[in-house]
CSV table of C-alpha atoms in Angstrom, one decimal:
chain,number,residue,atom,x,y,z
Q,1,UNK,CA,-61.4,-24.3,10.7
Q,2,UNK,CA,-60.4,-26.0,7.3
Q,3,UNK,CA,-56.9,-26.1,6.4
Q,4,UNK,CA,-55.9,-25.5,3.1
Q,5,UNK,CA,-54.6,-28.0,0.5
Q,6,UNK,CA,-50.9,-28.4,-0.1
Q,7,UNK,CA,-48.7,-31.1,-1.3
Q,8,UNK,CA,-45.3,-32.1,0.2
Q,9,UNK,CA,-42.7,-32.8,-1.5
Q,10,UNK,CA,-40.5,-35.2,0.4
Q,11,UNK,CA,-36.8,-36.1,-1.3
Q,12,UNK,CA,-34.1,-38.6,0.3
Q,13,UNK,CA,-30.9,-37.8,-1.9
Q,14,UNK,CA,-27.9,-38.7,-1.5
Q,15,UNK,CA,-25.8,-35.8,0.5
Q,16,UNK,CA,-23.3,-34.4,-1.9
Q,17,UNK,CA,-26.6,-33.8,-4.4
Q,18,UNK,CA,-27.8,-31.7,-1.2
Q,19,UNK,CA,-26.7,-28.6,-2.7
Q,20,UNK,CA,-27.7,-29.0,-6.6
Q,21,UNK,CA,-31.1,-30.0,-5.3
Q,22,UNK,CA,-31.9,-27.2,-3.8
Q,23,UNK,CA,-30.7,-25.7,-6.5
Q,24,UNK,CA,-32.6,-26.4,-8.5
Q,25,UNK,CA,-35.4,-26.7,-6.5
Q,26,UNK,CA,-35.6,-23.0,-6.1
Q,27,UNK,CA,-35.5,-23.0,-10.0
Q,28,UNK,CA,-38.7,-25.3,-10.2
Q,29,UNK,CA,-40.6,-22.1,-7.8
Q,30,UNK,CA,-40.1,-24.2,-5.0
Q,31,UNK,CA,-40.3,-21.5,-2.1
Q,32,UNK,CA,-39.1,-23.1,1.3
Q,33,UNK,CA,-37.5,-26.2,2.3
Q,34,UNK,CA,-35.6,-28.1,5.1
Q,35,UNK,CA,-33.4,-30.5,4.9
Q,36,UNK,CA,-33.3,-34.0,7.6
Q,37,UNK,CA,-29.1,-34.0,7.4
Q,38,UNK,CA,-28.7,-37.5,8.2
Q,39,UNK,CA,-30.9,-40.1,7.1
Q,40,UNK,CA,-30.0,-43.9,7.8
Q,41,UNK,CA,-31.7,-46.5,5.5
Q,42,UNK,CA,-30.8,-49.8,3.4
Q,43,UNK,CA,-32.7,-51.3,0.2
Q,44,UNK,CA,-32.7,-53.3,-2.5
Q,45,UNK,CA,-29.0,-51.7,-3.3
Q,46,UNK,CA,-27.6,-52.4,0.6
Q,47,UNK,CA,-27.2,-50.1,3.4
Q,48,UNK,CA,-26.3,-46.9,4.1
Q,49,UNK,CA,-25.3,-47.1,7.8
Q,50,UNK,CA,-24.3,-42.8,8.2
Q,51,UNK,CA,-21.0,-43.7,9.8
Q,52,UNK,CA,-19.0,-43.4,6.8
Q,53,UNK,CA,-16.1,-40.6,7.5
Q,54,UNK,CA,-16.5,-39.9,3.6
Q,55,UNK,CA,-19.8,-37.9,2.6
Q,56,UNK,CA,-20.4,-40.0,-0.4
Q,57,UNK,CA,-22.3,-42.4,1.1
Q,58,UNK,CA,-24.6,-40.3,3.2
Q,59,UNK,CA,-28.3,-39.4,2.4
Q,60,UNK,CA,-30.5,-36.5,3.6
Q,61,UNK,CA,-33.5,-35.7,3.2
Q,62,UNK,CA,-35.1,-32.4,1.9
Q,63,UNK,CA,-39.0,-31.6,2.3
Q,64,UNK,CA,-40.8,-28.9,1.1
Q,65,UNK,CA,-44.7,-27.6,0.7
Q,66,UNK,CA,-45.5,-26.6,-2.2
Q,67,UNK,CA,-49.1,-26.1,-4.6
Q,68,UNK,CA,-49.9,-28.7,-6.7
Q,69,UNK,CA,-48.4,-27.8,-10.2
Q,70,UNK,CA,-45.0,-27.1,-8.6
Q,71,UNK,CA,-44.7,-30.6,-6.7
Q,72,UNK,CA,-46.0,-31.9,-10.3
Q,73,UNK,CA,-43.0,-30.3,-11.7
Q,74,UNK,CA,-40.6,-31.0,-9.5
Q,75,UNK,CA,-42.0,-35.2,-9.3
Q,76,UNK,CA,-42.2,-34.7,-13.6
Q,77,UNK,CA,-38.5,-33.6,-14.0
Q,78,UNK,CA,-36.4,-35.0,-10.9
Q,79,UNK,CA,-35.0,-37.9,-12.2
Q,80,UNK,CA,-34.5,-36.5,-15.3
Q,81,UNK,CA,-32.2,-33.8,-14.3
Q,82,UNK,CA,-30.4,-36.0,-11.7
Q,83,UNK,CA,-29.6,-38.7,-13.7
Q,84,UNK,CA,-27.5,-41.9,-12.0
Q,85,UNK,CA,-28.4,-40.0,-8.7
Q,86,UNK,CA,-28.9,-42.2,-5.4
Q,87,UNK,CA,-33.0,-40.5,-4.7
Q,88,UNK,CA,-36.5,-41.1,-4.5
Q,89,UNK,CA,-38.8,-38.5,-4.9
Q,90,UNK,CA,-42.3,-38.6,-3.8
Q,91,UNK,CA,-45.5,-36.3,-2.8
Q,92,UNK,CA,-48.2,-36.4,-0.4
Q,93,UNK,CA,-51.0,-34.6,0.4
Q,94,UNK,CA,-50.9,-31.9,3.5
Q,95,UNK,CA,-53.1,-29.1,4.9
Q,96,UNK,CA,-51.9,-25.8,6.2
Q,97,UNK,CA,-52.9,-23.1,8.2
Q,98,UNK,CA,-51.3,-20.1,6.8
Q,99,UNK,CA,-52.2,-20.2,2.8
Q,100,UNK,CA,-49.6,-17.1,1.6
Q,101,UNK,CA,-46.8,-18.6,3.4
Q,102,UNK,CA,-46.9,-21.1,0.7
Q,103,UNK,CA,-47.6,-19.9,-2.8
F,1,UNK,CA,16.4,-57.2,3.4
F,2,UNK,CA,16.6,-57.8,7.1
F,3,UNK,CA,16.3,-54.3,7.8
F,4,UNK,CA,13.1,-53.8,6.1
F,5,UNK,CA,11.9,-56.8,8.3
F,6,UNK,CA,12.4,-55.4,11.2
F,7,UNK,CA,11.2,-51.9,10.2
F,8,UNK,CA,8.1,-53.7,8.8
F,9,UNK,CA,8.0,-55.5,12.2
F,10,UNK,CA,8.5,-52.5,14.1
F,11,UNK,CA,5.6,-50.0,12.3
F,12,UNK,CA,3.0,-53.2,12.8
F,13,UNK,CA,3.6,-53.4,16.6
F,14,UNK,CA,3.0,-49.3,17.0
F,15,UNK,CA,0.2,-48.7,18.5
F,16,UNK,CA,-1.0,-46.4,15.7
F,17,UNK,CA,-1.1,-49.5,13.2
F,18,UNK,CA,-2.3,-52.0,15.8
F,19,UNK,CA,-5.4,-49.7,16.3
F,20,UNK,CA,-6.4,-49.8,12.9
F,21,UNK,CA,-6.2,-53.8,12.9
F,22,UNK,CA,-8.8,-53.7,16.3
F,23,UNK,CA,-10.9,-51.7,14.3
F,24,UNK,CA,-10.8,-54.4,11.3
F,25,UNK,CA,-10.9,-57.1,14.0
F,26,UNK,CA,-14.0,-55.1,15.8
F,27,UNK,CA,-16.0,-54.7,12.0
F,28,UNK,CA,-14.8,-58.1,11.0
F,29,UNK,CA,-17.0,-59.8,14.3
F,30,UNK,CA,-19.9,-57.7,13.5
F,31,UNK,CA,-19.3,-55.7,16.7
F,32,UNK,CA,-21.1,-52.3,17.5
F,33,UNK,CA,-17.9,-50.3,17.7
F,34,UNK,CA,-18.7,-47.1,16.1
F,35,UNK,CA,-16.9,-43.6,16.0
F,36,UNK,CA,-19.5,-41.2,15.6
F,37,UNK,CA,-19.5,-38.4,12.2
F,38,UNK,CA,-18.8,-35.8,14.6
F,39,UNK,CA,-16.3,-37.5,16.3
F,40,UNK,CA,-14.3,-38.4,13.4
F,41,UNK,CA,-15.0,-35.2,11.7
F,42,UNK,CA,-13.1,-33.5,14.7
F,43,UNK,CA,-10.2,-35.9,14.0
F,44,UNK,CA,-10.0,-35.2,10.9
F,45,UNK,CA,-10.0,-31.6,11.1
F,46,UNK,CA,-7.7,-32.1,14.2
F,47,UNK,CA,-4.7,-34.2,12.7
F,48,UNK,CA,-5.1,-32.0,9.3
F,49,UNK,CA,-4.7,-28.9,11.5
F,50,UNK,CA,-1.7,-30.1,13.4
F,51,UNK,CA,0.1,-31.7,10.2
F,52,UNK,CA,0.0,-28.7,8.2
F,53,UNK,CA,1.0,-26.6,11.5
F,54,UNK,CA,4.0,-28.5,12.1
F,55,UNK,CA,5.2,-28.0,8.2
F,56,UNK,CA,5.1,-25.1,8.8
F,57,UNK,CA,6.8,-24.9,11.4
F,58,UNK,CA,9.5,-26.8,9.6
F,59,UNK,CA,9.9,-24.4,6.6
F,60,UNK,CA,11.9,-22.4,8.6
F,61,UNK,CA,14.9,-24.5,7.0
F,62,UNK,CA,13.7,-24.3,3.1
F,63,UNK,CA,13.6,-21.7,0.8
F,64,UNK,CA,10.9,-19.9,-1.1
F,65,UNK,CA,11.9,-21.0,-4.0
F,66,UNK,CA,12.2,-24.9,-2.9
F,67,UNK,CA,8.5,-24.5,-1.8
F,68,UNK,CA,8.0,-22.9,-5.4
F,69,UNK,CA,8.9,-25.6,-7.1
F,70,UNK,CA,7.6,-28.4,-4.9
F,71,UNK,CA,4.2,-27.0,-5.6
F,72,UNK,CA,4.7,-27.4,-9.4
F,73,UNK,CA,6.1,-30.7,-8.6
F,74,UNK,CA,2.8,-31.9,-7.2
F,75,UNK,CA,0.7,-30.1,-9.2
F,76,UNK,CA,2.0,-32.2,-12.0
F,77,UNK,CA,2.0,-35.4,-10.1
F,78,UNK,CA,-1.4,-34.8,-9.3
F,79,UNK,CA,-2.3,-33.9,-12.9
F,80,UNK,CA,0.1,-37.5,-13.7
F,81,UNK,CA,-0.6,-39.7,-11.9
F,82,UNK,CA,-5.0,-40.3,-12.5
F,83,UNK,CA,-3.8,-40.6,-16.6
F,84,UNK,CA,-1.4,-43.3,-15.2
F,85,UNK,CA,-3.9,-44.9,-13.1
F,86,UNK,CA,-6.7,-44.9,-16.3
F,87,UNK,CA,-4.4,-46.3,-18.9
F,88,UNK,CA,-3.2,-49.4,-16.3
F,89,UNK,CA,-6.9,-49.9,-15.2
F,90,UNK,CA,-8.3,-49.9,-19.0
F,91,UNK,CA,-5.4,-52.7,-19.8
F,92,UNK,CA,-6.2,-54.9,-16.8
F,93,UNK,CA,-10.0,-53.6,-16.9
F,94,UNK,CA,-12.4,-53.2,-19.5
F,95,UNK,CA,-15.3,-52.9,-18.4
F,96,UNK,CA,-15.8,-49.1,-18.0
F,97,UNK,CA,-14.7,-46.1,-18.8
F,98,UNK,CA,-16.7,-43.7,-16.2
F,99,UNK,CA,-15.6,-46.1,-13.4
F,100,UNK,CA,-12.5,-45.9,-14.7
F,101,UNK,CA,-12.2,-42.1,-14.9
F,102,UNK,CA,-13.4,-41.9,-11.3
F,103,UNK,CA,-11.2,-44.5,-9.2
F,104,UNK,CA,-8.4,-42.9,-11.4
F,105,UNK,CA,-9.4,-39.7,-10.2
F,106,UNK,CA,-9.0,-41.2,-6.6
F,107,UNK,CA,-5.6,-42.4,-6.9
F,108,UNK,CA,-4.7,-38.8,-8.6
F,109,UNK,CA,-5.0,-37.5,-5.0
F,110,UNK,CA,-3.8,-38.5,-1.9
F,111,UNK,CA,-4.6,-40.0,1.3
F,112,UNK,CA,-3.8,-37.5,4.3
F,113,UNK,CA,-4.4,-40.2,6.8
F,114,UNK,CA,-1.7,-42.2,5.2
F,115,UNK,CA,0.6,-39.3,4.7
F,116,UNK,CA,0.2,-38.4,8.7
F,117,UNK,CA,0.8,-41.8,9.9
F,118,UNK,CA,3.6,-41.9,8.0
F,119,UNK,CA,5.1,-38.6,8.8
F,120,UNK,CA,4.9,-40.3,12.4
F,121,UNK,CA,6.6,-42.9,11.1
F,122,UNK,CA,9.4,-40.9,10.3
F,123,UNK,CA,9.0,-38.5,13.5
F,124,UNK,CA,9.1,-41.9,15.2
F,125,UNK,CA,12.6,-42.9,13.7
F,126,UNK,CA,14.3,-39.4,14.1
F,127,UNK,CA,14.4,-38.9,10.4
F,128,UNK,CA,13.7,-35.5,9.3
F,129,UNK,CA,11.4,-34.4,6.3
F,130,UNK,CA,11.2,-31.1,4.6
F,131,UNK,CA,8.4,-28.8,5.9
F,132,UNK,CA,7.1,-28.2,2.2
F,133,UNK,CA,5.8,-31.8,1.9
F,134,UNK,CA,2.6,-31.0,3.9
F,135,UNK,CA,2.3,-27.9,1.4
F,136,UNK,CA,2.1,-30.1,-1.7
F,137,UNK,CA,0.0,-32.5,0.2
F,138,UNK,CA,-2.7,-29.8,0.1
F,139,UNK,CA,-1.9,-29.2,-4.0
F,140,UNK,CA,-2.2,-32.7,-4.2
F,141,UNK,CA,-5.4,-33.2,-3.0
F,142,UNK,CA,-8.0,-32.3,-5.9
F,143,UNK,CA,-7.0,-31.4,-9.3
F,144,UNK,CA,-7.0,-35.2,-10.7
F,145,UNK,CA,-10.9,-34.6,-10.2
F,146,UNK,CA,-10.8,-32.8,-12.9
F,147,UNK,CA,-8.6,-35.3,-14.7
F,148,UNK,CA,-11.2,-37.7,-13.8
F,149,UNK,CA,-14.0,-35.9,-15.3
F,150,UNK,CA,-11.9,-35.3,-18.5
F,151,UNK,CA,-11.0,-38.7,-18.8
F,152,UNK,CA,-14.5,-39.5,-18.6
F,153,UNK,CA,-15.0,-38.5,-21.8
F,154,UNK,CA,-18.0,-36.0,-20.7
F,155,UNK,CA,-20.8,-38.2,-22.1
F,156,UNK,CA,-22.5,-34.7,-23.2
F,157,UNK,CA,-26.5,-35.7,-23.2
F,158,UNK,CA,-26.8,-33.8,-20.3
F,159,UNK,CA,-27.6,-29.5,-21.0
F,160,UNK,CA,-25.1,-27.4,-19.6
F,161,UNK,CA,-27.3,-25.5,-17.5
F,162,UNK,CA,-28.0,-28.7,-15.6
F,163,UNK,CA,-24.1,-29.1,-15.4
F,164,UNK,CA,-23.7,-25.9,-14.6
F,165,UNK,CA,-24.7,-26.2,-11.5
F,166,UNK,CA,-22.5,-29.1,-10.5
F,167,UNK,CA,-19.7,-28.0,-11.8
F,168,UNK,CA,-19.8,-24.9,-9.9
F,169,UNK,CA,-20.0,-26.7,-7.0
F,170,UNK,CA,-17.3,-29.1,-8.3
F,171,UNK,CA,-14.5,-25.9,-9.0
F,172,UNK,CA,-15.5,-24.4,-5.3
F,173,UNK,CA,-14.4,-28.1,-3.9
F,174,UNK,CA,-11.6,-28.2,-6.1
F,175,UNK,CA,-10.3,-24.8,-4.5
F,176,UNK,CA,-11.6,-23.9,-1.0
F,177,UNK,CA,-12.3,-27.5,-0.6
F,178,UNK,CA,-12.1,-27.9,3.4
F,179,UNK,CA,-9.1,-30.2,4.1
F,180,UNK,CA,-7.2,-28.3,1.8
F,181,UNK,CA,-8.0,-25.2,3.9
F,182,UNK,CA,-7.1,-26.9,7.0
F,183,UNK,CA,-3.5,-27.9,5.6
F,184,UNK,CA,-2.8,-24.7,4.0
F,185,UNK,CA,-4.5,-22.4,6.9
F,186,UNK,CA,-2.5,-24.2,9.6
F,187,UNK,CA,0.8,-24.7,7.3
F,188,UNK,CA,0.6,-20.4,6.4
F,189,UNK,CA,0.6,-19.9,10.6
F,190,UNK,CA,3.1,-22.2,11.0
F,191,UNK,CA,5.0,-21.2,8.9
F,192,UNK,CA,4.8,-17.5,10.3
F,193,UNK,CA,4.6,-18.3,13.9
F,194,UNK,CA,7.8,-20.5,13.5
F,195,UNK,CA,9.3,-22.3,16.9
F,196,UNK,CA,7.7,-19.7,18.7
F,197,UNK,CA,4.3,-20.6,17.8
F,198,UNK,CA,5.1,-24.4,18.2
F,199,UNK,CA,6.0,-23.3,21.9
F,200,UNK,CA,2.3,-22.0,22.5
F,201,UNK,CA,0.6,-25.4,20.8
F,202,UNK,CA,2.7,-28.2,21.4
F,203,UNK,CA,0.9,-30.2,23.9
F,204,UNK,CA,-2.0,-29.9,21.8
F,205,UNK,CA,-0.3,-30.0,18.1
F,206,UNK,CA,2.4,-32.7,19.1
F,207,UNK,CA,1.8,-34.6,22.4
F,208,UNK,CA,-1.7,-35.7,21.6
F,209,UNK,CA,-1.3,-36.3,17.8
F,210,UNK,CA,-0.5,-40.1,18.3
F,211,UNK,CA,-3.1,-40.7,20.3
F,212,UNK,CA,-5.6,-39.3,18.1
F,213,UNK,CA,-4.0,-41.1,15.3
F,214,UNK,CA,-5.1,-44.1,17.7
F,215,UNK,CA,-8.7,-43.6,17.3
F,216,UNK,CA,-8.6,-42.3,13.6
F,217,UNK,CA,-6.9,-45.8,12.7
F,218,UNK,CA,-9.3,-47.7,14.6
F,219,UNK,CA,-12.6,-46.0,12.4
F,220,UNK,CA,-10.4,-46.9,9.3
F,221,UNK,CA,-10.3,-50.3,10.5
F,222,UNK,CA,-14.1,-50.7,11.2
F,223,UNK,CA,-14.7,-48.5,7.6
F,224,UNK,CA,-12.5,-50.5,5.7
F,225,UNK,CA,-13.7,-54.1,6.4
F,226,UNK,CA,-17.4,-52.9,6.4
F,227,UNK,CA,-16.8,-50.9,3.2
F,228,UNK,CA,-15.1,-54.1,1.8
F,229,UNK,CA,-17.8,-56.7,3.0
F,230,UNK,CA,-20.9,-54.2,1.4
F,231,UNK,CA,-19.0,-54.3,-1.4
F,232,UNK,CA,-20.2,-57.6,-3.5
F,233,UNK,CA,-18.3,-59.9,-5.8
F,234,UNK,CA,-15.2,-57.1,-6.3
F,235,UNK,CA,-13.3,-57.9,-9.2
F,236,UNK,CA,-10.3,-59.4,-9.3
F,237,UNK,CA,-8.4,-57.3,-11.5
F,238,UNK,CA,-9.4,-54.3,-9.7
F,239,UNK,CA,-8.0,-55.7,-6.3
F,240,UNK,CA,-4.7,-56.5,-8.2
F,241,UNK,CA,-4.8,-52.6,-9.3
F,242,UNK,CA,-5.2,-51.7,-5.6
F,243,UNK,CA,-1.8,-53.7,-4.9
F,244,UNK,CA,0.2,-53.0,-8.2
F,245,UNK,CA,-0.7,-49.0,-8.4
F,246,UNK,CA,0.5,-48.2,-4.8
F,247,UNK,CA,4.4,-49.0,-6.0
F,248,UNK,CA,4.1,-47.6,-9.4
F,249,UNK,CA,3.0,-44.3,-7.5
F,250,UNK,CA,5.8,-44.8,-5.5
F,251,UNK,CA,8.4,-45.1,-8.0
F,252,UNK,CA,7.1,-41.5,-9.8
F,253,UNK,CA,7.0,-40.0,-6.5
F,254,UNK,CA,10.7,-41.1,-6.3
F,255,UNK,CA,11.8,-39.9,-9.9
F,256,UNK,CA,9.8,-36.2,-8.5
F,257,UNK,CA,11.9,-36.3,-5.4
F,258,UNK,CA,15.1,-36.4,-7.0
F,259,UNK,CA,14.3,-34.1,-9.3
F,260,UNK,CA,13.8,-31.8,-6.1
F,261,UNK,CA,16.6,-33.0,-4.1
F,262,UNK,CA,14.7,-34.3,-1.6
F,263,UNK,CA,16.0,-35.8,1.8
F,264,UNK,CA,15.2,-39.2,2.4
F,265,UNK,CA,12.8,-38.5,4.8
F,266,UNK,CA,11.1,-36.3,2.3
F,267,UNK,CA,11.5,-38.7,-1.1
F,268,UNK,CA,9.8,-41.4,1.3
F,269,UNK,CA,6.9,-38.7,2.1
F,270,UNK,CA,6.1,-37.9,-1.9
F,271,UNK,CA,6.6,-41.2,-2.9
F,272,UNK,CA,3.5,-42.2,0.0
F,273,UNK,CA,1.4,-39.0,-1.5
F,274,UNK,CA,2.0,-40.5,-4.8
F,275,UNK,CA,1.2,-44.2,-4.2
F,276,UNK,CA,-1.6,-43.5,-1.4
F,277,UNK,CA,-5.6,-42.6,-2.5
F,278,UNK,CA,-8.1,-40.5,-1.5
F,279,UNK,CA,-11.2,-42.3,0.2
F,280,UNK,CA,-12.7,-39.2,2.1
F,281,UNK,CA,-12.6,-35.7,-0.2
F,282,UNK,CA,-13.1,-37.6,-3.5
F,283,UNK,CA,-15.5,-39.9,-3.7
F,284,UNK,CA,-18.0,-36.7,-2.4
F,285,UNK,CA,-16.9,-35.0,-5.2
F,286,UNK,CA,-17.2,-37.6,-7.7
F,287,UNK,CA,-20.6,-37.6,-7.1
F,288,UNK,CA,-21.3,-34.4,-8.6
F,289,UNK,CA,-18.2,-35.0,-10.9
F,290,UNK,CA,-19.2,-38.2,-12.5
F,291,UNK,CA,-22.5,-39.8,-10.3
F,292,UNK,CA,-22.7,-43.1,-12.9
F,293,UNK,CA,-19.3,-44.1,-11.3
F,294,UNK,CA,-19.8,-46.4,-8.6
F,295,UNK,CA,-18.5,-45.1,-5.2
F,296,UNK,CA,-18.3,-48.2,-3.7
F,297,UNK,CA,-16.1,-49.9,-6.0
F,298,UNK,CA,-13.7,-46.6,-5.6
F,299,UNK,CA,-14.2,-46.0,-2.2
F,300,UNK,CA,-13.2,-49.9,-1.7
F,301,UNK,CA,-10.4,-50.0,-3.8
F,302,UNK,CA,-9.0,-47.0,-1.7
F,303,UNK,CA,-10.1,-47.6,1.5
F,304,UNK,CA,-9.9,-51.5,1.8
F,305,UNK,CA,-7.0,-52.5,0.0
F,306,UNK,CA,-4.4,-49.9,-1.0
F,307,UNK,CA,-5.2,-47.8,2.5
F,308,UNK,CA,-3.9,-51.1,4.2
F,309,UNK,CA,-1.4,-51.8,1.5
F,310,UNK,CA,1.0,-48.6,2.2
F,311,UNK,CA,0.6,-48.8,5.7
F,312,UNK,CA,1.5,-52.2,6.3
F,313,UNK,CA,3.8,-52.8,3.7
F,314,UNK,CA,4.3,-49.8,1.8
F,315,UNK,CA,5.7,-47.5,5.0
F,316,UNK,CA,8.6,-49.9,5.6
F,317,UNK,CA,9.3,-50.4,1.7
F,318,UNK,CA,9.3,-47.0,0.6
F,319,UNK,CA,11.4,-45.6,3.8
F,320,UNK,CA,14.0,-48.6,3.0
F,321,UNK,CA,14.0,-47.7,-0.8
F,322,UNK,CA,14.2,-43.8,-0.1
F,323,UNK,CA,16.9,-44.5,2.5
F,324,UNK,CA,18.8,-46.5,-0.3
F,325,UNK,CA,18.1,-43.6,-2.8
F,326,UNK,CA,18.5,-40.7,-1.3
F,327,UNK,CA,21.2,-41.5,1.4
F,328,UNK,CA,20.5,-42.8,5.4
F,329,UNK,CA,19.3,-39.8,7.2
């Protein structure tokens, strides 16, 4: 049986934004999502250990499955809306079983 | 002078302060020691819970009207205090306004850890405080974020409907924010379960509030030096604001407290509200308030230098100035 084409949206942000986000995700016709609540990491900017007792330094991450032209949208106008915003944005490709579950 | 010696003496050998210092000890040799988010979540929520409780429990002595005009007192302290902080930190500080804005914004509210340990402090010493101090603690807590965004200067290339967003979530933080809750919620019952509710809670709301204290400490520790060591090349003049805005605080908080008539006990508390920052509710919210502002630089300022400041030193100096002030217990 073939699955049917999908991308996924996958965004780490960090977690006061979670809110906004999805926000605004839902604005951009994005249907579904769930969110990974703590997500440890470091970079080029440091670390973010998740042990902080303050919020502001905590990332989650939010994944959703969307079609094609609203994953373009929502990769198009991320950083633009969430300007000086600790969050990479970026899209694969998935197959799913269940084709109206994700318009 | 000697007496402030020995008081300073005395709070470093509690056990309370002497946690936080194995916390910075533990950070500062790289150990694993770490207090889980839940873990000091439920601290938090616990030693907010029990503070405001036994406020309330306290009013039973003040009048609706003293309560009344303690709240206006902090709100204006509150609203004071960030434009204070911005206009020293633009003199010593140039470099720029948003970061400004938001580490004002930080020292506009308060730190409740510091306000609980030093309530212990007092408990500690047999020195009474009014009950409504816990009351404006929770007023305290976040309107200088919206100083901060104001002082900002709102760098409008941004459509409101993007803002709109934020700033929704912004005014539901600034209200119904969930410390503030806590302190209010558990000051209201309290307040209206009196000594007869304190019967029911007491081993829970007093006997093991030290103790928990203990462990909070000892996260700030480990926080504080890791904060400070992720934070690279800090400059100067902002560590010499995190020393030199502490007093100033203090000395506003004092002119407020004898404008109330406050005890001693209570001008010490208002004048550690006024000098102490916020390093957990505000820099969360300054991330939807103003996200070009640097967190770290805030959050390190707070956390890493005046947070040890006015426990160390500050506790003993503003206890020995209010009991000058406003008359020995």
């Amino acid at each position: 049986m073939t699955g049917h084409p999908r991308k996924k949206i996958e965004i780490i942000v960090e977690a006061p934004l979670q809110r906004s986000v999805l926000d605004w995700l839902s604005q951009q016709g994005v249907q579904g999502w769930s969110v990974f609540p703590r997500v440890i990491g470091g970079g080029q900017h440091g670390e973010r250990s998740g042990d902080d007792i303050t919020r502001a330094f905590d990332n989650v991450m939010i994944l959703a499955i969307t079609t094609e032209a609203v994953a373009r949208q929502v990769l198009d106008g991320f950083h633009a809306r969430f300007t000086d915003a600790v969050a990479i944005v970026y899209l694969s490709d998935v197959e799913i079983a269940r084709p109206e579950r994700f318009k | 002078m000697m007496d402030l010696l020995a008081l300073a003496g005395g709070n470093l050998l509690s056990p309370m302060i002497l946690a936080f210092v194995l916390g910075a000890i533990a950070a500062a040799l790289r150990s694993d020691l770490e207090i889980p988010e839940g873990a000091a979540k439920g601290l938090a929520i616990y030693l907010m819970f029990a503070i405001g409780f036994k406020g309330g429990v306290a009013m039973h002595a003040a009048s609706g009207w003293a309560l009344a005009g303690a709240i206006v007192a902090a709100l204006a302290l509150s609203l004071l205090l960030p434009v204070i902080a911005f206009g020293l930190l633009r003199a010593v500080w140039r470099q720029d306004r948003v970061n400004a804005a938001a580490i004002a914004a930080h020292y506009g509210s308060i730190s409740i850890v510091t306000f609980v340990t030093a309530s212990e402090f007092l408990r500690s010493r047999d020195i009474p405080y009014e009950g409504y101090l816990v009351a404006m603690t929770a007023v305290m807590e976040t309107p200088a974020i919206l100083i901060g965004l104001l002082l900002a200067g709102q760098q409008t290339n941004l459509n409101t409907q993007q803002r709109s967003s934020e700033r929704g979530a912004l005014i539901r933080e600034v209200l119904v924010n969930g410390s503030v809750m806590l302190l209010v919620g558990g000051f209201i019952i309290g307040w209206v379960t009196g000594d007869a509710g304190m019967a029911k809670v007491k081993p829970f709301v007093a006997d093991l509030f030290n103790g928990a204290l203990c462990i909070f400490l000892l996260d700030m520790g480990l926080v504080a030096v890791r904060q400070g060591r992720a934070a690279k090349r800090f400059p100067k003049a902002l560590i010499l604001f995190g020393l030199v805005m502490p007093p100033i605080g203090a000395a506003i908080g004092f002119a407020a407290a004898a404008l109330l008539g406050l005890s001693a006990g209570g001008a010490m508390l208002l004048a550690v509200l006024a000098a102490s920052a916020s390093y957990i509710a505000v820099p969360a919210a300054m991330r939807l308030a103003l996200p070009a502002a640097s967190p770290s630089l805030s959050v390190t300022l707070a956390l890493a230098i005046t947070f040890p400041f006015n426990v160390a030193i500050g506790l003993p100096l503003y206890l020995t100035v209010a009991q000058r002030l406003f008359g020995a217990q």
